CSV table of C-alpha atoms and ligand atoms in Angstrom, one decimal:
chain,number,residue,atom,x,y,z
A,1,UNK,CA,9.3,-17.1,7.7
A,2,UNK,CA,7.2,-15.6,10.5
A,3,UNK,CA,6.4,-12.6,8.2
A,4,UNK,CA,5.0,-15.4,5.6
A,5,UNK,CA,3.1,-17.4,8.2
A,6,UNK,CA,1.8,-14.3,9.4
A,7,UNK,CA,0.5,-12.7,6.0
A,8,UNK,CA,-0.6,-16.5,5.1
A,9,UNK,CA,-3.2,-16.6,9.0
A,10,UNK,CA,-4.2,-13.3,8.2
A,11,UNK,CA,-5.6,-14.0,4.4
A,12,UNK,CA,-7.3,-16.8,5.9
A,13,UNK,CA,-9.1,-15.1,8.6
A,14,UNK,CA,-9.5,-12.1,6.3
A,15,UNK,CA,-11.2,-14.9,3.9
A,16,UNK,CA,-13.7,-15.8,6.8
A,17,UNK,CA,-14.5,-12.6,7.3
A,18,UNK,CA,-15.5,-11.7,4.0
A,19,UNK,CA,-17.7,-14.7,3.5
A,20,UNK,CA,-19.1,-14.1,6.8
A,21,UNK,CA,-19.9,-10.5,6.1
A,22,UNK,CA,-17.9,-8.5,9.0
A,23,UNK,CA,-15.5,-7.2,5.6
A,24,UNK,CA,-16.0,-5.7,2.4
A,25,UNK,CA,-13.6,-6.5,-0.2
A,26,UNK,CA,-11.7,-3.9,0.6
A,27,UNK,CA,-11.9,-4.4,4.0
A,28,UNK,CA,-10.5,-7.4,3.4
A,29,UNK,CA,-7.7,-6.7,1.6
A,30,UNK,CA,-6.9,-4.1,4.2
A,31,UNK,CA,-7.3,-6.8,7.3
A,32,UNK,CA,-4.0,-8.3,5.3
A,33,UNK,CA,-1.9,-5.9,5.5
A,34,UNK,CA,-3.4,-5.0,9.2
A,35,UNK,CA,-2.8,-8.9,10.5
A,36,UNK,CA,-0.2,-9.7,8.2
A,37,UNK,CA,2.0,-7.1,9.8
A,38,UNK,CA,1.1,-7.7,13.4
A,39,UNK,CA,0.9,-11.1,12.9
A,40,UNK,CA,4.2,-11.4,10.9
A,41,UNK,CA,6.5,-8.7,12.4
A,42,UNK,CA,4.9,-8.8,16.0
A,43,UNK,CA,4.5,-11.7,16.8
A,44,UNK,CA,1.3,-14.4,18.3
A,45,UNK,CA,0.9,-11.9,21.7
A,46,UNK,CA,0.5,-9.0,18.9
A,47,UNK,CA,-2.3,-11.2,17.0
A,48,UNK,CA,-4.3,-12.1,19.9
A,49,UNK,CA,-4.6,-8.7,20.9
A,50,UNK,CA,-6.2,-8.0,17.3
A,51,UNK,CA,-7.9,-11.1,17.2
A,52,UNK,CA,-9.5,-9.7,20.9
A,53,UNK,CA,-10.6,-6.7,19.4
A,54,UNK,CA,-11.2,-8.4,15.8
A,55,UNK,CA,-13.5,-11.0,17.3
A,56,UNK,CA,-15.4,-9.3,20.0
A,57,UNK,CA,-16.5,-6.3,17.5
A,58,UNK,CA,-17.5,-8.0,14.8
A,59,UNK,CA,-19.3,-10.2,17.4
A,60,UNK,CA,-20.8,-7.4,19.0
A,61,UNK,CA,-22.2,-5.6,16.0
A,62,UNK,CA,-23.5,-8.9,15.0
A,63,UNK,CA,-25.0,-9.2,18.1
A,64,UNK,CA,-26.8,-6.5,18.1
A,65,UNK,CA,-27.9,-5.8,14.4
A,66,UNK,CA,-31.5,-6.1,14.9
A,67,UNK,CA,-31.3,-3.4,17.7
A,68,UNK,CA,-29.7,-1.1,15.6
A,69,UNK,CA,-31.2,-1.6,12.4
A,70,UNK,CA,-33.1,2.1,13.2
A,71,UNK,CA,-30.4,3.8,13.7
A,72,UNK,CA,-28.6,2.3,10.6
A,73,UNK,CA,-29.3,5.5,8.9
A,74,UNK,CA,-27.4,7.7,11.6
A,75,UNK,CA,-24.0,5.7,10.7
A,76,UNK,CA,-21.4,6.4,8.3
A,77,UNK,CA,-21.3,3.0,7.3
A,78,UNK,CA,-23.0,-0.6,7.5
A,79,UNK,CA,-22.1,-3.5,9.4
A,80,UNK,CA,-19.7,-4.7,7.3
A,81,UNK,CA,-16.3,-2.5,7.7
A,82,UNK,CA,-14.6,-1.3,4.5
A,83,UNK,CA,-10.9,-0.6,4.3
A,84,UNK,CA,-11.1,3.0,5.8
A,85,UNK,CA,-12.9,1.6,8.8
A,86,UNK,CA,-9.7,-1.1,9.3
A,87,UNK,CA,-6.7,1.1,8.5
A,88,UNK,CA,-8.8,4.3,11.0
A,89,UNK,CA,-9.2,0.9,13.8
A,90,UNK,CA,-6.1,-0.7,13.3
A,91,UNK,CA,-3.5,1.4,11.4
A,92,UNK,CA,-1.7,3.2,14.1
A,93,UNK,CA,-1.2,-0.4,15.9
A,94,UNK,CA,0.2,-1.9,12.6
A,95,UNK,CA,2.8,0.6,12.6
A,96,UNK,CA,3.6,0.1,16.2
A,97,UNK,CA,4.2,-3.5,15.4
A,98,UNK,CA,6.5,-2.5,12.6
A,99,UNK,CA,8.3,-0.8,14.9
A,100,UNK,CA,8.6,-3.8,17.7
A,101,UNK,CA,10.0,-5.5,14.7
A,102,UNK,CA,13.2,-2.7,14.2
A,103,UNK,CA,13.4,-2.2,18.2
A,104,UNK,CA,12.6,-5.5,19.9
A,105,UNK,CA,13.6,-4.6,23.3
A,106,UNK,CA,11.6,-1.2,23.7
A,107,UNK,CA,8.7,-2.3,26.6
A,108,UNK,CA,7.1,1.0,25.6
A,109,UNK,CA,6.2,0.0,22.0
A,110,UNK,CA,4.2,-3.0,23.2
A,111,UNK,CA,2.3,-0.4,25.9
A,112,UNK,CA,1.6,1.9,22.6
A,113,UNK,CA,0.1,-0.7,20.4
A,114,UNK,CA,-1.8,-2.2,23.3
A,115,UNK,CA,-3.2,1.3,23.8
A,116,UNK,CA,-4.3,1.7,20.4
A,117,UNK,CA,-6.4,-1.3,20.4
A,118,UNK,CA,-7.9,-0.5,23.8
A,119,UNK,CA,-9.1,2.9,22.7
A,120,UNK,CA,-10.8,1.2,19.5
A,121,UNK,CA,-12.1,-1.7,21.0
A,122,UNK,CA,-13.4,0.8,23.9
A,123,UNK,CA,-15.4,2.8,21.5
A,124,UNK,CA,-16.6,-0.3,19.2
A,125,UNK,CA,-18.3,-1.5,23.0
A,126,UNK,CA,-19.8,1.7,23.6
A,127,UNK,CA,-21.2,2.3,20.0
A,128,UNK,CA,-22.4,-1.3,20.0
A,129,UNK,CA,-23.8,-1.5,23.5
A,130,UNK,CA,-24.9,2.2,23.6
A,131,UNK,CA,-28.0,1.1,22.1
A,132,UNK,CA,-29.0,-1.0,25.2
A,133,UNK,CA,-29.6,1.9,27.4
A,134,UNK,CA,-33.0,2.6,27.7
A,135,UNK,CA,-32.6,6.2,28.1
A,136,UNK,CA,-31.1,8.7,25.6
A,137,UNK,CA,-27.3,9.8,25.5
A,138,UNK,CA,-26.5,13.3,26.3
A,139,UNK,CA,-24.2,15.2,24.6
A,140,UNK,CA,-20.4,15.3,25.6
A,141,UNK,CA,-19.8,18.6,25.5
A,142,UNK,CA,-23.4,19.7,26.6
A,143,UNK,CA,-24.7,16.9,29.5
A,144,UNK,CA,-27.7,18.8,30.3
A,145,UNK,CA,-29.0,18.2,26.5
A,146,UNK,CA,-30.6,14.8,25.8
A,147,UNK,CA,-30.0,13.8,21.9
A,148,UNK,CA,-31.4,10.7,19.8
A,149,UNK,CA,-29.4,7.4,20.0
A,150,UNK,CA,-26.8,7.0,17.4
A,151,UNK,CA,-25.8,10.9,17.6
A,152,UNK,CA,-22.3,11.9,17.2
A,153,UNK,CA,-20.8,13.1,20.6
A,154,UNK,CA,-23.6,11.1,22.7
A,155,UNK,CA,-22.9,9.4,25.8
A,156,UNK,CA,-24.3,6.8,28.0
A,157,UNK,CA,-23.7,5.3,31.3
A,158,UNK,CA,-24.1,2.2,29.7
A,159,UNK,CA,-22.2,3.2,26.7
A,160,UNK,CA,-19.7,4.6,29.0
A,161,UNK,CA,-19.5,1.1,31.3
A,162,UNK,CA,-19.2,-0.9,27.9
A,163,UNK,CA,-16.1,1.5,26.8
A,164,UNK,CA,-14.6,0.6,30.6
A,165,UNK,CA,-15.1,-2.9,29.2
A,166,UNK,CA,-14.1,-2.9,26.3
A,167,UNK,CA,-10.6,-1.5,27.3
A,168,UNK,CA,-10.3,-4.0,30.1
A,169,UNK,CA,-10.0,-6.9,28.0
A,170,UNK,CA,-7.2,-5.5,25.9
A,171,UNK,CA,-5.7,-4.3,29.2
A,172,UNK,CA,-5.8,-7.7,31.0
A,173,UNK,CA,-4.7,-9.4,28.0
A,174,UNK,CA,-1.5,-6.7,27.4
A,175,UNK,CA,-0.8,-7.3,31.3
A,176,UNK,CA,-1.0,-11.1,30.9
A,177,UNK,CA,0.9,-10.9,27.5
A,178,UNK,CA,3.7,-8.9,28.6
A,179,UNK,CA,5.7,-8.0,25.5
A,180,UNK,CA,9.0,-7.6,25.3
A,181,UNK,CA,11.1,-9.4,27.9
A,182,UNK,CA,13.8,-6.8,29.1
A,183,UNK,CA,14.9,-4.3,32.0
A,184,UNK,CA,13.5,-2.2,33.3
A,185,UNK,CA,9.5,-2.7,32.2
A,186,UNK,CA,6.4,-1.4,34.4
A,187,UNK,CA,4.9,-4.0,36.3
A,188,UNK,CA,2.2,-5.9,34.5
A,189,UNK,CA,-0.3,-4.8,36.8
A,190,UNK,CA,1.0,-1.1,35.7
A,191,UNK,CA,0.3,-2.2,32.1
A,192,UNK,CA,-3.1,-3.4,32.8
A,193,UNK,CA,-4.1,-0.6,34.2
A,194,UNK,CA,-2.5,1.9,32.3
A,195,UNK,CA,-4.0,0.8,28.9
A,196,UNK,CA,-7.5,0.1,30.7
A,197,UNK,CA,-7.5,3.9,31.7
A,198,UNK,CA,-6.0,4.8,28.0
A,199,UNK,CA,-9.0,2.7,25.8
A,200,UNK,CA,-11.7,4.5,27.9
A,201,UNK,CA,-10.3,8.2,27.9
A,202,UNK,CA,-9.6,7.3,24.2
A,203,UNK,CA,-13.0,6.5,23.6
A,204,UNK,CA,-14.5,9.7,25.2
A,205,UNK,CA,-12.0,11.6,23.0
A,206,UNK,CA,-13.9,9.9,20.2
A,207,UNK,CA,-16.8,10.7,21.6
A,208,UNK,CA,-15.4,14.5,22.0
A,209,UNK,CA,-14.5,14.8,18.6
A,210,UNK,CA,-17.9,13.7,17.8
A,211,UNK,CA,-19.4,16.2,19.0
A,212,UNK,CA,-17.4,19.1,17.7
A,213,UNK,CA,-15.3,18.9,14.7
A,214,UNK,CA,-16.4,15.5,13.1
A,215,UNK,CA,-18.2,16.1,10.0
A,216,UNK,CA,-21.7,15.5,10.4
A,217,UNK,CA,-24.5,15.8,7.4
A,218,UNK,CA,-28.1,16.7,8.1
A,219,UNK,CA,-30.8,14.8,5.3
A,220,UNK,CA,-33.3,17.6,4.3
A,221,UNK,CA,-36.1,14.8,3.2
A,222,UNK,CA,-35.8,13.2,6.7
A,223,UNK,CA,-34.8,16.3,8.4
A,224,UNK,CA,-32.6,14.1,10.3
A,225,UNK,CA,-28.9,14.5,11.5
A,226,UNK,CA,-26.3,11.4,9.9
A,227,UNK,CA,-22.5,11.0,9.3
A,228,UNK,CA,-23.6,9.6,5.6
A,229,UNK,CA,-22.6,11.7,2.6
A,230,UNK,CA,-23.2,12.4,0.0
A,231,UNK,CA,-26.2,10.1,0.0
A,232,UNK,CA,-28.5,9.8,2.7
A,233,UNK,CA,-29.7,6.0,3.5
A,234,UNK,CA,-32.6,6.9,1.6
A,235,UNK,CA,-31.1,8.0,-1.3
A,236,UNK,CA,-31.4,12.2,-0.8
A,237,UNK,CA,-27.9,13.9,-1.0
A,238,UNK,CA,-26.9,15.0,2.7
A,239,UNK,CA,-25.6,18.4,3.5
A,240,UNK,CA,-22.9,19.3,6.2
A,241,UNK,CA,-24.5,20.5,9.2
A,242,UNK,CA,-21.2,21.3,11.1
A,243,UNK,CA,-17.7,20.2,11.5
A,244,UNK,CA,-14.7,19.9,9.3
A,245,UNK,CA,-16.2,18.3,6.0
A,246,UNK,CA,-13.0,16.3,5.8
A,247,UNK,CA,-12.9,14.7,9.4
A,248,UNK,CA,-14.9,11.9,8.8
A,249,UNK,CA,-15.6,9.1,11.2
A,250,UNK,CA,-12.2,6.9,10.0
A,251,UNK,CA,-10.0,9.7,10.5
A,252,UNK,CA,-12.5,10.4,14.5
A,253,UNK,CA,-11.5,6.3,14.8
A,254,UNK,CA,-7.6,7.3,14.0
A,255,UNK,CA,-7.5,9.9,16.7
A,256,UNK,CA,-9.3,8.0,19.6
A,257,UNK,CA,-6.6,5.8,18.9
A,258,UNK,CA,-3.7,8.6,19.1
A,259,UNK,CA,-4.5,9.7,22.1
A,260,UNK,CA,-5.0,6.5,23.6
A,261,UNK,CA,-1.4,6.2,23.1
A,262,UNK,CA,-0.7,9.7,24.2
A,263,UNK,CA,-2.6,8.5,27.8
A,264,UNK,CA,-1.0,5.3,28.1
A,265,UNK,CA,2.9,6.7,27.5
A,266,UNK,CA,2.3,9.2,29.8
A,267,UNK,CA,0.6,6.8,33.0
A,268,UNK,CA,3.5,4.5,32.2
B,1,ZN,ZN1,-32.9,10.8,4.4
């Protein structure tokens, strides 16, 4: 019955969604499956950790859409997130919430999934509040070099503070939450703190993997650097510049979350 309710809350939000423009149709399908399973074999803690991350994002990019229509181009995608962009967010924590369902008592499954959406919601921040600082992000692996805002591997203090941020609110809301009921668990205040310090590394793994192996495209008629292929945002066909041509920024979103889990299991 649970399952039901939960697939039947998450068509509905999924719905809103759509009309309002966050999803694509596939997106939306894809936000099903996503909330229908944390929803439906998690539980309501499980949702409003999603819905946290769900709402503030979409919010976010909302938010800031006018500031970022410039760098549009430099994205692999629009505002409105397709069913890659879902299942590279929220995948890894939909099978995590599978799992609660098959071992209810395991504290360390509710610390994983929490992680997960930390490290996502941590880089959605930074990408969406990176474009507030007024001075140009520096490259991850190379600090000393100053690159254009929107560049894979580009960091910010304010980008970085809005990661910190970003994470916090998963990790006070996992703390708060709890999970699982059963001896022995960390602390909540362990929790909180673990999957705060998980979301932001997670994020500057994203970032890492940004700046190395992600597969990024360089437009010849713009002579400009872009995750978009095989069309450019002006229609000219994009050509890889460097990285593996098969990492693309779903499969970058998908790792920030893994390791976010790595960091948190190993702090707690
Ligand atoms: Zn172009």
């Amino acid at each position: 019955m649970q399952i039901l309710t939960g697939f039947v809350l998450a068509a509905l939000i999924a719905f809103v969604a759509y009309r309002a423009h966050s999803l694509t149709r596939s997106g939306a399908f894809a936000a099903v499956v996503v909330g229908g399973v944390i929803f439906g074999m998690g539980g309501w803690q499980w949702a409003i950790l999603l819905l946290a991350f769900f709402i503030s994002s979409s919010a976010l990019t909302r938010a800031f859409k006018k500031r970022k229509a410039g760098l549009d181009e430099k994205y692999a995608k629009g505002g409105r997130r397709d069913a890659g962009q879902v299942f590279g967010n929220g995948g890894l924590a939909t099978v995590f919430a599978g799992l609660h369902f098959f071992y209810p008592d395991a504290q360390w499954i509710w610390v994983a999934f929490a992680a997960c959406l930390a490290a996502v919601n941590a880089d959605t921040w930074a990408t969406e509040l990176g474009v507030l600082s007024p001075r140009p992000p520096r490259m991850v692996t190379n600090p000393a070099r100053e690159v254009e805002k929107g560049t894979s591997g580009g960091v910010s203090l304010i980008g970085t503070l809005a990661a910190l941020g970003g994470a916090a609110l998963i990790g006070v809301l996992a703390a708060a939450l709890g999970g699982p009921a059963s001896a022995p668990q960390p602390a909540a205040w362990m929790v909180g703190v673990a999957v705060t310090l998980a979301g932001l590394l997670g994020s500057l793994f994203d970032s890492l993997l940004g700046g190395t192996v992600q597969a990024i495209y360089h437009c010849p008629a713009c002579n400009k650097e872009t995750e978009r292929h095989p069309l450019h945002t002006c229609g000219t066909t994009t050509t890889l510049k460097r990285g593996w041509p098969w990492l693309d920024n779903d499969f970058v979103n998908l790792g920030c979350a893994i390791f976010g889990v790595v960091v948190a299991l190993i702090l707690v």
